[in-house]
Coordinates of C-alpha atoms in Angstrom, one line a residue:
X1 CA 11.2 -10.6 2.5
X2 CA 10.4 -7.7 4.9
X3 CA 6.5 -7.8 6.5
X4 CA 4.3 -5.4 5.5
X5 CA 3.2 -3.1 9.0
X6 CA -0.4 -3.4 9.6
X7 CA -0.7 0.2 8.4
X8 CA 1.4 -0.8 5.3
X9 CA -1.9 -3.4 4.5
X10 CA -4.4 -0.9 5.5
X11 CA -2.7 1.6 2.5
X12 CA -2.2 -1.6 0.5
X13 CA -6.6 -2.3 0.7
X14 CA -7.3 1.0 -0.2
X15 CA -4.5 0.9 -3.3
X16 CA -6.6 -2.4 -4.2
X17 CA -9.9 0.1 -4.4
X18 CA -8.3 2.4 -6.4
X19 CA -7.4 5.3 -4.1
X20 CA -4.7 8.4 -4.9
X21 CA -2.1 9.0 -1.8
X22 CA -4.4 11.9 -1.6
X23 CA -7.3 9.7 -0.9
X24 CA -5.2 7.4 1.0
X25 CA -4.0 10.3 3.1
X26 CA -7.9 11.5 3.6
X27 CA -9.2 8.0 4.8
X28 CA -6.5 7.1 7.0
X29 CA -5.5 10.7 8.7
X30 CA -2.0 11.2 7.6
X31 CA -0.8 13.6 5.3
X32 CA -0.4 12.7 1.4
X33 CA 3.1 12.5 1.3
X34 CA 2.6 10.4 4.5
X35 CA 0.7 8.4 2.1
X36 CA 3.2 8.6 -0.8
X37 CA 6.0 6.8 2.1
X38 CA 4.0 4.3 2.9
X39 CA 3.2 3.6 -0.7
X40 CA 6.9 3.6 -1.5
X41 CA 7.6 1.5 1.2
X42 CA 5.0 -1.1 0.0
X43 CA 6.5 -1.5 -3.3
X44 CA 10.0 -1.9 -2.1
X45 CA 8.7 -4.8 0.4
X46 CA 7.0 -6.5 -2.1
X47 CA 10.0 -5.9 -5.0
X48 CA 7.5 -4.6 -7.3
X49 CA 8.0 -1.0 -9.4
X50 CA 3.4 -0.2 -9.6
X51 CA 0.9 0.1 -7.4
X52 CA -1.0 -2.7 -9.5
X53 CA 1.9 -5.2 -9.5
X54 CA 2.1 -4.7 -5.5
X55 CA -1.9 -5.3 -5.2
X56 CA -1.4 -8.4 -7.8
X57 CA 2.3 -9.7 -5.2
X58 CA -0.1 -8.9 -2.7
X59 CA -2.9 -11.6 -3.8
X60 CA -0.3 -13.9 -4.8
X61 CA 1.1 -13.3 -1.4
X62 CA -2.0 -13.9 0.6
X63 CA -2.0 -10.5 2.3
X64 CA -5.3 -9.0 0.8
X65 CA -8.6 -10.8 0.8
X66 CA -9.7 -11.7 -3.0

């Protein structure tokens, strides 16, 4: 499938912690529904339809540190 962008992982780390697109957006200096396309675009990548499936793809994946 497609790569992730290294800004796609960064957003991908802080959905592993937990973080709202509003959070996301705070932390990494983009607006939320910056945040919300990014998150979008992470799902579709990984063919998942959650935020916690695409964390759990990520780990199976390799992309994210356990």
């Amino acid at each position: 499938g497609e790569t992730l962008t290294p800004r796609e992982v960064e957003v991908l780390q802080l959905l592993m912690a937990g973080a709202t697109n509003k959070e996301i957006a705070q932390q990494l200096v983009f607006t939320p529904r910056t945040a919300k396309a990014h998150v979008s675009n992470i799902l579709r990548k990984l063919n998942v339809s959650s935020r916690t499936e695409a964390v759990a793809r990520a780990h199976e994946l390799g992309l994210l540190p356990r």
